[in-house]
Amino acid sequence: QVQLVESGGGLVQAGGSLRLSCAASGRTFSRYAMGWFRQAPGKEREFVAAISWSGGTTYYADSVKGRFTISRDNAKNTVSLQMNSLKPEDTAVYYCAANQNAVPSRATQREIGSWGQGTQVTVSS
């Protein structure tokens, strides 16, 4: 399985922006569809965004559509999540995920074999 390391979390005021990055190990990054999930205290982990193997197709949760943008660079083995117009309800630990056989989503979450360690995002009001 690919190893994933997230970075870029932090504290930001409501309305601000953050960019999360996820670096993957190995030379098979393009064989993985990538995704971002988040988990707030006391809540279940939820799907945020995903991107196909080539980067040609993206998917978003309704709660972040129009505010977040997922992208990938297969040459650099990275996937990013640009988060704009952040809200206090976006506060959570954000996890990067990699899956070979299907795009990460709420439905395929249990199939995901590679997860990052998570990065904290805190949005103050």
PDB file of C-alpha atoms in Angstrom:
ATOM      1  CA  GLN A   1       0.000   0.000   0.000  1.00  0.00           C
ATOM      2  CA  VAL A   2       1.056   3.556  -0.552  1.00  0.00           C
ATOM      3  CA  GLN A   3       2.188   5.631   2.427  1.00  0.00           C
ATOM      4  CA  LEU A   4       0.470   9.012   2.857  1.00  0.00           C
ATOM      5  CA  VAL A   5       1.562  12.095   4.796  1.00  0.00           C
ATOM      6  CA  GLU A   6      -0.677  15.155   5.108  1.00  0.00           C
ATOM      7  CA  SER A   7       0.404  18.714   5.797  1.00  0.00           C
ATOM      8  CA  GLY A   8      -1.022  22.211   5.740  1.00  0.00           C
ATOM      9  CA  GLY A   9      -3.563  22.160   8.533  1.00  0.00           C
ATOM     10  CA  GLY A  10      -3.845  24.936  11.068  1.00  0.00           C
ATOM     11  CA  LEU A  11      -6.000  27.609  12.648  1.00  0.00           C
ATOM     12  CA  VAL A  12      -7.833  30.095  10.449  1.00  0.00           C
ATOM     13  CA  GLN A  13     -10.661  32.571  10.893  1.00  0.00           C
ATOM     14  CA  ALA A  14     -14.012  32.005   9.274  1.00  0.00           C
ATOM     15  CA  GLY A  15     -13.926  33.125   5.666  1.00  0.00           C
ATOM     16  CA  GLY A  16     -10.249  32.333   5.341  1.00  0.00           C
ATOM     17  CA  SER A  17      -8.416  29.743   3.292  1.00  0.00           C
ATOM     18  CA  LEU A  18      -6.107  26.806   3.819  1.00  0.00           C
ATOM     19  CA  ARG A  19      -4.407  24.398   1.449  1.00  0.00           C
ATOM     20  CA  LEU A  20      -3.867  20.810   2.514  1.00  0.00           C
ATOM     21  CA  SER A  21      -1.322  18.604   0.805  1.00  0.00           C
ATOM     22  CA  CYS A  22      -0.826  14.862   0.852  1.00  0.00           C
ATOM     23  CA  ALA A  23       2.452  13.307  -0.247  1.00  0.00           C
ATOM     24  CA  ALA A  24       2.482   9.675  -1.309  1.00  0.00           C
ATOM     25  CA  SER A  25       5.393   7.303  -1.323  1.00  0.00           C
ATOM     26  CA  GLY A  26       6.275   4.904  -4.093  1.00  0.00           C
ATOM     27  CA  ARG A  27       6.171   5.000  -7.871  1.00  0.00           C
ATOM     28  CA  THR A  28       2.616   3.793  -8.379  1.00  0.00           C
ATOM     29  CA  PHE A  29       0.731   6.909  -7.340  1.00  0.00           C
ATOM     30  CA  SER A  30      -1.170   7.134 -10.612  1.00  0.00           C
ATOM     31  CA  ARG A  31      -2.733   3.731  -9.906  1.00  0.00           C
ATOM     32  CA  TYR A  32      -4.618   5.201  -6.944  1.00  0.00           C
ATOM     33  CA  ALA A  33      -7.704   7.316  -6.922  1.00  0.00           C
ATOM     34  CA  MET A  34      -7.359   9.812  -4.095  1.00  0.00           C
ATOM     35  CA  GLY A  35      -9.697  11.393  -1.620  1.00  0.00           C
ATOM     36  CA  TRP A  36     -10.071  13.547   1.473  1.00  0.00           C
ATOM     37  CA  PHE A  37     -12.224  12.722   4.471  1.00  0.00           C
ATOM     38  CA  ARG A  38     -12.695  14.547   7.747  1.00  0.00           C
ATOM     39  CA  GLN A  39     -13.772  13.738  11.259  1.00  0.00           C
ATOM     40  CA  ALA A  40     -14.997  16.253  13.785  1.00  0.00           C
ATOM     41  CA  PRO A  41     -15.056  15.500  17.535  1.00  0.00           C
ATOM     42  CA  GLY A  42     -17.924  13.209  18.409  1.00  0.00           C
ATOM     43  CA  LYS A  43     -18.877  12.657  14.783  1.00  0.00           C
ATOM     44  CA  GLU A  44     -18.292   9.949  12.229  1.00  0.00           C
ATOM     45  CA  ARG A  45     -15.698  10.345   9.534  1.00  0.00           C
ATOM     46  CA  GLU A  46     -17.239  11.885   6.427  1.00  0.00           C
ATOM     47  CA  PHE A  47     -16.335  12.163   2.774  1.00  0.00           C
ATOM     48  CA  VAL A  48     -15.094  15.543   1.584  1.00  0.00           C
ATOM     49  CA  ALA A  49     -13.692  15.227  -1.931  1.00  0.00           C
ATOM     50  CA  ALA A  50     -12.127  12.762  -4.356  1.00  0.00           C
ATOM     51  CA  ILE A  51     -10.264  12.729  -7.625  1.00  0.00           C
ATOM     52  CA  SER A  52      -9.859  10.049 -10.264  1.00  0.00           C
ATOM     53  CA  TRP A  53      -6.607   8.326 -11.201  1.00  0.00           C
ATOM     54  CA  SER A  54      -5.750  10.752 -13.978  1.00  0.00           C
ATOM     55  CA  GLY A  55      -7.259  13.770 -12.263  1.00  0.00           C
ATOM     56  CA  GLY A  56      -9.877  14.225 -14.930  1.00  0.00           C
ATOM     57  CA  THR A  57     -12.878  13.753 -12.662  1.00  0.00           C
ATOM     58  CA  THR A  58     -13.525  15.249  -9.252  1.00  0.00           C
ATOM     59  CA  TYR A  59     -16.216  14.657  -6.665  1.00  0.00           C
ATOM     60  CA  TYR A  60     -17.343  16.765  -3.719  1.00  0.00           C
ATOM     61  CA  ALA A  61     -19.610  16.535  -0.749  1.00  0.00           C
ATOM     62  CA  ASP A  62     -22.490  18.978  -1.016  1.00  0.00           C
ATOM     63  CA  SER A  63     -21.273  20.762   2.104  1.00  0.00           C
ATOM     64  CA  VAL A  64     -18.002  21.821   0.437  1.00  0.00           C
ATOM     65  CA  LYS A  65     -19.023  22.130  -3.215  1.00  0.00           C
ATOM     66  CA  GLY A  66     -18.014  25.506  -4.607  1.00  0.00           C
ATOM     67  CA  ARG A  67     -15.631  26.194  -1.716  1.00  0.00           C
ATOM     68  CA  PHE A  68     -13.106  23.343  -1.865  1.00  0.00           C
ATOM     69  CA  THR A  69     -11.032  22.179  -4.836  1.00  0.00           C
ATOM     70  CA  ILE A  70      -9.166  18.892  -5.039  1.00  0.00           C
ATOM     71  CA  SER A  71      -6.250  18.437  -7.418  1.00  0.00           C
ATOM     72  CA  ARG A  72      -3.381  16.035  -7.981  1.00  0.00           C
ATOM     73  CA  ASP A  73       0.068  16.035  -9.533  1.00  0.00           C
ATOM     74  CA  ASN A  74       1.033  12.523 -10.571  1.00  0.00           C
ATOM     75  CA  ALA A  75       4.566  13.613 -11.396  1.00  0.00           C
ATOM     76  CA  LYS A  76       5.073  14.797  -7.812  1.00  0.00           C
ATOM     77  CA  ASN A  77       2.961  12.117  -6.103  1.00  0.00           C
ATOM     78  CA  THR A  78       0.804  14.696  -4.387  1.00  0.00           C
ATOM     79  CA  VAL A  79      -2.850  15.490  -3.935  1.00  0.00           C
ATOM     80  CA  SER A  80      -4.067  18.814  -2.588  1.00  0.00           C
ATOM     81  CA  LEU A  81      -7.235  20.266  -1.154  1.00  0.00           C
ATOM     82  CA  GLN A  82      -7.687  24.006  -1.516  1.00  0.00           C
ATOM     83  CA  MET A  83     -10.230  25.178   1.034  1.00  0.00           C
ATOM     84  CA  ASN A  84     -11.764  28.631   0.658  1.00  0.00           C
ATOM     85  CA  SER A  85     -14.520  30.447   2.507  1.00  0.00           C
ATOM     86  CA  LEU A  86     -13.952  28.243   5.503  1.00  0.00           C
ATOM     87  CA  LYS A  87     -16.674  27.910   8.121  1.00  0.00           C
ATOM     88  CA  PRO A  88     -16.499  26.855  11.773  1.00  0.00           C
ATOM     89  CA  GLU A  89     -18.309  23.646  10.820  1.00  0.00           C
ATOM     90  CA  ASP A  90     -15.325  22.712   8.631  1.00  0.00           C
ATOM     91  CA  THR A  91     -13.315  22.192  11.820  1.00  0.00           C
ATOM     92  CA  ALA A  92     -12.085  18.595  11.865  1.00  0.00           C
ATOM     93  CA  VAL A  93      -9.130  16.320  11.401  1.00  0.00           C
ATOM     94  CA  TYR A  94      -8.646  15.883   7.665  1.00  0.00           C
ATOM     95  CA  TYR A  95      -7.411  12.570   6.286  1.00  0.00           C
ATOM     96  CA  CYS A  96      -5.950  11.727   2.909  1.00  0.00           C
ATOM     97  CA  ALA A  97      -6.999   8.391   1.408  1.00  0.00           C
ATOM     98  CA  ALA A  98      -5.837   6.259  -1.505  1.00  0.00           C
ATOM     99  CA  ASN A  99      -7.739   3.469  -3.222  1.00  0.00           C
ATOM    100  CA  GLN A 100      -6.806   1.472  -6.299  1.00  0.00           C
ATOM    101  CA  ASN A 101     -10.090  -0.084  -7.324  1.00  0.00           C
ATOM    102  CA  ALA A 102     -12.598   2.678  -6.802  1.00  0.00           C
ATOM    103  CA  VAL A 103     -12.764   6.388  -6.185  1.00  0.00           C
ATOM    104  CA  PRO A 104     -12.867   7.076  -2.445  1.00  0.00           C
ATOM    105  CA  SER A 105     -16.350   7.925  -1.316  1.00  0.00           C
ATOM    106  CA  ARG A 106     -18.749   7.345   1.510  1.00  0.00           C
ATOM    107  CA  ALA A 107     -19.740   4.044  -0.137  1.00  0.00           C
ATOM    108  CA  THR A 108     -16.182   2.798  -0.699  1.00  0.00           C
ATOM    109  CA  GLN A 109     -14.726   4.066   2.562  1.00  0.00           C
ATOM    110  CA  ARG A 110     -14.378   0.596   4.039  1.00  0.00           C
ATOM    111  CA  GLU A 111     -12.382  -0.581   1.020  1.00  0.00           C
ATOM    112  CA  ILE A 112      -9.716   2.079   1.416  1.00  0.00           C
ATOM    113  CA  GLY A 113      -6.382   0.530   2.272  1.00  0.00           C
ATOM    114  CA  SER A 114      -4.218   3.588   2.728  1.00  0.00           C
ATOM    115  CA  TRP A 115      -4.888   6.493   5.084  1.00  0.00           C
ATOM    116  CA  GLY A 116      -2.731   9.366   6.205  1.00  0.00           C
ATOM    117  CA  GLN A 117      -2.239  10.244   9.857  1.00  0.00           C
ATOM    118  CA  GLY A 118      -4.512  13.275   9.639  1.00  0.00           C
ATOM    119  CA  THR A 119      -4.031  17.005   9.937  1.00  0.00           C
ATOM    120  CA  GLN A 120      -6.073  19.315  12.172  1.00  0.00           C
ATOM    121  CA  VAL A 121      -8.048  22.156  10.645  1.00  0.00           C
ATOM    122  CA  THR A 122      -9.635  24.607  13.069  1.00  0.00           C
ATOM    123  CA  VAL A 123     -11.852  27.447  11.873  1.00  0.00           C
ATOM    124  CA  SER A 124     -12.665  30.111  14.439  1.00  0.00           C
ATOM    125  CA  SER A 125     -15.802  32.215  14.284  1.00  0.00           C
TER     126      SER A 125
END
